[in-house]
Amino acid sequence: GEVTVLDVGCGIGGTSRYLAKALPNSKVTGITLSSEQVGRATALAKERDVPNVDFRVMDALNMDFPDDSFDVVWGCESGEHMPDKERYVQEMVRVLKPGGKLVVATWCQRDNSTQGFTDEENRALDFLYSEWTHPYFISIRDYEKIMRHTDLLEEAIHTEDWTDNTIASWRHSIWVGVFDPWPVIRAGPKMWWKCLRDGICLERMHRAFKRGLMQYGMFAATKKKIPIVAPTTTPLVEEQDEQAPAVPAPAV
């Protein structure tokens, strides 16, 4: 049958369209807080002839979907924007069907449970929080703990650090603007300033991942299946182990 996929924090729908094309027999739903992003994502899906995807304005921390709605729940670089990481995970697991797959990719900070952050590292993290208005980051280990704490996922929660696989994207994003500056130039001085600040932040992100202050967390988990319990029947009258003695006839 049709596979249902939820893209949590879809932005303008890049990963939603990718999944919809890769899984032509699926129905992909993307959610974001921004009505402008929904409008742009919908237009791009139509332009690129991707009919099996739709987009909705919805709070990822308080979804309108009923429990057990989707076969796959996917969150790509949305966790870092969430002010409540526990609620973020809980809602994704809630709307996932039993036996369904949860896959999350998100920026994480280094686990500081055994090695605390230095003052310089705290300043670097504060810059990354404030420049792109991230509430806070947590570690890969902390995300795994939150997932386990739901008690709804199978024991085998797979985690990886994909920093080496993704680190090139930070400077690539800078060079894209260098090689094709005309859209920014035509946008005017306000955009010039914004792009300059973004370029600085991209470089600071690259350096934070390079030295291990930040990590690229990947997670995969399966929701527990609800056990099917066979109904039991209780006899209305308990059977006697021994035959009851005959009642003597009354004396005449």
Short mmCIF file of C-alpha atoms in Angstrom, two decimals:
data_model
loop_
_atom_site.label_atom_id
_atom_site.label_comp_id
_atom_site.label_asym_id
_atom_site.label_seq_id
_atom_site.Cartn_x
_atom_site.Cartn_y
_atom_site.Cartn_z
CA GLY A 1 0.00 0.00 0.00
CA GLU A 2 0.87 3.67 0.06
CA VAL A 3 3.70 4.61 2.44
CA THR A 4 3.03 7.74 4.49
CA VAL A 5 6.01 9.97 5.31
CA LEU A 6 6.17 13.03 7.56
CA ASP A 7 8.94 15.62 7.09
CA VAL A 8 9.14 17.60 10.35
CA GLY A 9 10.47 21.12 9.81
CA CYS A 10 10.45 20.89 6.02
CA GLY A 11 11.45 24.47 5.16
CA ILE A 12 10.72 25.07 1.47
CA GLY A 13 10.38 21.33 0.90
CA GLY A 14 13.73 20.18 -0.47
CA THR A 15 13.90 16.90 1.42
CA SER A 16 10.15 16.38 1.07
CA ARG A 17 10.41 16.53 -2.73
CA TYR A 18 13.46 14.28 -2.69
CA LEU A 19 11.63 11.63 -0.64
CA ALA A 20 8.50 11.91 -2.77
CA LYS A 21 10.53 11.30 -5.94
CA ALA A 22 12.55 8.46 -4.39
CA LEU A 23 9.33 6.82 -3.12
CA PRO A 24 6.78 7.29 -5.93
CA ASN A 25 4.21 5.10 -4.13
CA SER A 26 4.35 7.29 -1.04
CA LYS A 27 2.44 10.26 0.30
CA VAL A 28 4.83 12.81 1.83
CA THR A 29 3.63 15.56 4.15
CA GLY A 30 5.90 18.44 5.17
CA ILE A 31 5.19 20.73 8.10
CA THR A 32 6.70 24.10 9.03
CA LEU A 33 5.71 27.10 11.17
CA SER A 34 6.08 29.47 8.20
CA SER A 35 3.16 30.07 5.83
CA GLU A 36 5.63 31.66 3.38
CA GLN A 37 7.68 28.46 3.34
CA VAL A 38 4.52 26.41 2.74
CA GLY A 39 3.61 28.64 -0.21
CA ARG A 40 7.08 28.40 -1.73
CA ALA A 41 7.31 24.63 -1.11
CA THR A 42 3.92 24.06 -2.73
CA ALA A 43 4.87 26.13 -5.77
CA LEU A 44 8.20 24.31 -6.20
CA ALA A 45 6.52 20.90 -5.96
CA LYS A 46 4.08 21.94 -8.70
CA GLU A 47 6.84 23.41 -10.90
CA ARG A 48 8.88 20.21 -10.60
CA ASP A 49 5.92 17.89 -11.07
CA VAL A 50 5.97 16.18 -7.69
CA PRO A 51 2.29 15.39 -7.07
CA ASN A 52 2.63 13.06 -4.05
CA VAL A 53 3.68 15.74 -1.56
CA ASP A 54 1.78 18.38 0.38
CA PHE A 55 2.75 21.03 2.92
CA ARG A 56 1.03 22.40 6.00
CA VAL A 57 1.59 25.12 8.59
CA MET A 58 1.92 23.26 11.88
CA ASP A 59 3.82 23.40 15.15
CA ALA A 60 6.16 20.40 15.40
CA LEU A 61 5.82 20.52 19.19
CA ASN A 62 2.04 20.27 19.05
CA MET A 63 1.01 18.42 15.89
CA ASP A 64 -2.60 18.08 14.79
CA PHE A 65 -2.13 14.52 13.57
CA PRO A 66 -3.62 11.64 15.57
CA ASP A 67 -1.43 8.98 17.15
CA ASP A 68 0.09 6.33 14.86
CA SER A 69 -0.39 8.26 11.60
CA PHE A 70 2.83 7.78 9.58
CA ASP A 71 5.01 4.90 8.42
CA VAL A 72 8.12 7.09 8.42
CA VAL A 73 8.87 10.27 10.38
CA TRP A 74 11.87 12.25 9.15
CA GLY A 75 13.44 15.33 10.74
CA CYS A 76 16.24 17.00 8.80
CA GLU A 77 18.10 19.83 10.56
CA SER A 78 15.03 20.92 12.47
CA GLY A 79 15.92 19.72 15.98
CA GLU A 80 18.46 22.48 16.49
CA HIS A 81 15.67 25.05 16.08
CA MET A 82 13.36 23.43 18.65
CA PRO A 83 13.10 25.13 22.06
CA ASP A 84 11.98 21.84 23.66
CA LYS A 85 14.00 18.85 22.43
CA GLU A 86 12.06 16.32 24.53
CA ARG A 87 8.71 17.48 23.18
CA TYR A 88 10.16 17.43 19.65
CA VAL A 89 11.10 13.76 19.95
CA GLN A 90 7.93 12.80 21.82
CA GLU A 91 5.66 14.27 19.15
CA MET A 92 7.53 12.55 16.32
CA VAL A 93 7.30 9.21 18.10
CA ARG A 94 3.63 9.76 18.94
CA VAL A 95 2.54 10.20 15.32
CA LEU A 96 4.71 7.29 14.13
CA LYS A 97 2.91 4.00 13.51
CA PRO A 98 3.95 0.90 15.47
CA GLY A 99 6.73 -0.73 13.46
CA GLY A 100 7.40 2.59 11.70
CA LYS A 101 10.81 4.20 11.22
CA LEU A 102 12.07 7.39 12.88
CA VAL A 103 15.06 9.04 11.18
CA VAL A 104 16.59 12.29 12.43
CA ALA A 105 19.53 14.40 11.22
CA THR A 106 20.45 17.33 13.43
CA TRP A 107 23.32 19.55 14.56
CA CYS A 108 24.60 18.57 17.98
CA GLN A 109 27.17 19.93 20.38
CA ARG A 110 29.92 17.79 21.87
CA ASP A 111 28.95 15.67 24.85
CA ASN A 112 30.24 17.67 27.83
CA SER A 113 29.30 15.13 30.52
CA THR A 114 32.93 14.03 30.91
CA GLN A 115 34.74 17.03 29.42
CA GLY A 116 33.21 20.41 30.16
CA PHE A 117 33.32 23.35 27.76
CA THR A 118 36.06 25.93 28.17
CA ASP A 119 35.18 29.63 28.39
CA GLU A 120 36.27 30.05 24.77
CA GLU A 121 34.08 27.13 23.65
CA ASN A 122 31.08 28.57 25.52
CA ARG A 123 31.62 31.90 23.74
CA ALA A 124 31.79 30.09 20.38
CA LEU A 125 28.53 28.25 21.13
CA ASP A 126 26.84 31.48 22.28
CA PHE A 127 27.75 33.09 18.94
CA LEU A 128 26.20 30.18 17.02
CA TYR A 129 23.07 30.30 19.20
CA SER A 130 22.52 34.03 18.77
CA GLU A 131 23.55 34.57 15.14
CA TRP A 132 20.95 32.14 13.73
CA THR A 133 18.62 32.32 16.75
CA HIS A 134 19.04 28.71 17.84
CA PRO A 135 17.67 28.14 21.35
CA TYR A 136 20.38 25.62 22.26
CA PHE A 137 22.09 22.44 21.04
CA ILE A 138 22.36 19.10 22.82
CA SER A 139 24.67 16.13 22.29
CA ILE A 140 24.10 12.96 20.27
CA ARG A 141 24.08 11.08 23.58
CA ASP A 142 21.38 13.37 25.00
CA TYR A 143 19.15 12.83 21.96
CA GLU A 144 19.54 9.08 22.37
CA LYS A 145 18.56 9.36 26.04
CA ILE A 146 15.42 11.31 25.13
CA MET A 147 14.46 8.70 22.52
CA ARG A 148 14.92 5.86 25.01
CA HIS A 149 12.95 7.73 27.67
CA THR A 150 9.82 7.66 25.50
CA ASP A 151 9.64 3.86 26.14
CA LEU A 152 7.99 3.56 22.71
CA LEU A 153 11.03 2.72 20.58
CA GLU A 154 12.81 -0.58 20.11
CA GLU A 155 16.00 -1.10 22.10
CA ALA A 156 18.25 -0.83 19.04
CA ILE A 157 18.48 2.95 18.49
CA HIS A 158 21.22 3.58 15.92
CA THR A 159 23.32 6.75 16.28
CA GLU A 160 26.24 8.08 14.22
CA ASP A 161 28.30 11.23 13.89
CA TRP A 162 28.21 12.28 10.23
CA THR A 163 30.51 15.28 10.58
CA ASP A 164 33.01 13.91 8.05
CA ASN A 165 30.18 13.29 5.55
CA THR A 166 28.72 16.78 5.82
CA ILE A 167 31.44 19.26 6.80
CA ALA A 168 32.22 20.25 3.20
CA SER A 169 28.72 21.74 2.86
CA TRP A 170 29.51 24.74 5.11
CA ARG A 171 32.22 26.24 2.91
CA HIS A 172 30.44 25.05 -0.23
CA SER A 173 27.52 27.30 0.78
CA ILE A 174 29.91 30.25 0.96
CA TRP A 175 31.48 29.55 -2.43
CA VAL A 176 28.06 29.28 -4.09
CA GLY A 177 27.54 32.95 -3.25
CA VAL A 178 31.03 33.87 -4.45
CA PHE A 179 30.64 32.17 -7.83
CA ASP A 180 27.15 33.56 -8.45
CA PRO A 181 26.88 36.91 -6.61
CA TRP A 182 24.39 38.62 -8.91
CA PRO A 183 21.17 37.62 -7.07
CA VAL A 184 22.66 39.13 -3.90
CA ILE A 185 23.96 42.26 -5.68
CA ARG A 186 20.58 42.91 -7.27
CA ALA A 187 18.82 42.49 -3.89
CA GLY A 188 20.39 45.65 -2.48
CA PRO A 189 22.49 46.77 0.52
CA LYS A 190 20.32 45.13 3.20
CA MET A 191 20.87 41.72 1.60
CA TRP A 192 24.61 42.44 1.23
CA TRP A 193 24.91 42.87 5.00
CA LYS A 194 22.84 39.76 5.71
CA CYS A 195 24.91 37.63 3.36
CA LEU A 196 28.15 38.90 4.90
CA ARG A 197 26.94 37.90 8.36
CA ASP A 198 25.73 34.53 7.06
CA GLY A 199 29.11 33.91 5.44
CA ILE A 200 30.89 34.61 8.73
CA CYS A 201 28.51 32.29 10.60
CA LEU A 202 28.96 29.53 8.02
CA GLU A 203 32.72 29.73 8.48
CA ARG A 204 32.35 29.70 12.29
CA MET A 205 30.10 26.62 11.96
CA HIS A 206 32.69 24.92 9.76
CA ARG A 207 35.40 25.54 12.35
CA ALA A 208 33.19 24.34 15.23
CA PHE A 209 32.50 21.05 13.44
CA LYS A 210 36.15 20.73 12.35
CA ARG A 211 37.48 20.88 15.91
CA GLY A 212 34.79 18.65 17.38
CA LEU A 213 32.84 21.31 19.29
CA MET A 214 29.86 20.49 17.06
CA GLN A 215 28.81 17.10 15.66
CA TYR A 216 26.33 16.06 12.97
CA GLY A 217 23.98 13.62 14.66
CA MET A 218 22.18 10.87 12.73
CA PHE A 219 19.57 8.69 14.40
CA ALA A 220 17.44 5.75 13.27
CA ALA A 221 14.90 3.92 15.40
CA THR A 222 11.79 1.74 15.11
CA LYS A 223 8.61 2.16 17.10
CA LYS A 224 7.60 -0.86 19.14
CA LYS A 225 4.78 -2.96 17.76
CA ILE A 226 1.73 -3.36 19.95
CA PRO A 227 1.57 -7.00 21.06
CA ILE A 228 -1.58 -8.83 20.03
CA VAL A 229 -2.99 -10.72 23.00
CA ALA A 230 -5.36 -13.60 22.24
CA PRO A 231 -8.67 -13.19 24.08
CA THR A 232 -9.32 -15.60 26.92
CA THR A 233 -12.69 -17.04 27.88
CA THR A 234 -13.74 -17.81 31.41
CA PRO A 235 -16.40 -20.48 31.91
CA LEU A 236 -19.56 -19.21 33.53
CA VAL A 237 -19.56 -22.20 35.92
CA GLU A 238 -16.36 -23.75 37.13
CA GLU A 239 -16.06 -27.41 36.30
CA GLN A 240 -15.84 -29.70 39.31
CA ASP A 241 -12.80 -31.94 39.53
CA GLU A 242 -14.85 -34.73 41.09
CA GLN A 243 -18.42 -35.75 40.53
CA ALA A 244 -20.68 -34.39 43.26
CA PRO A 245 -22.23 -37.04 45.50
CA ALA A 246 -25.85 -37.93 44.88
CA VAL A 247 -28.37 -36.30 47.18
CA PRO A 248 -30.09 -39.00 49.29
CA ALA A 249 -33.83 -39.39 48.89
CA PRO A 250 -35.90 -38.10 51.79
CA ALA A 251 -37.09 -40.66 54.34
CA VAL A 252 -40.75 -41.70 54.08
#
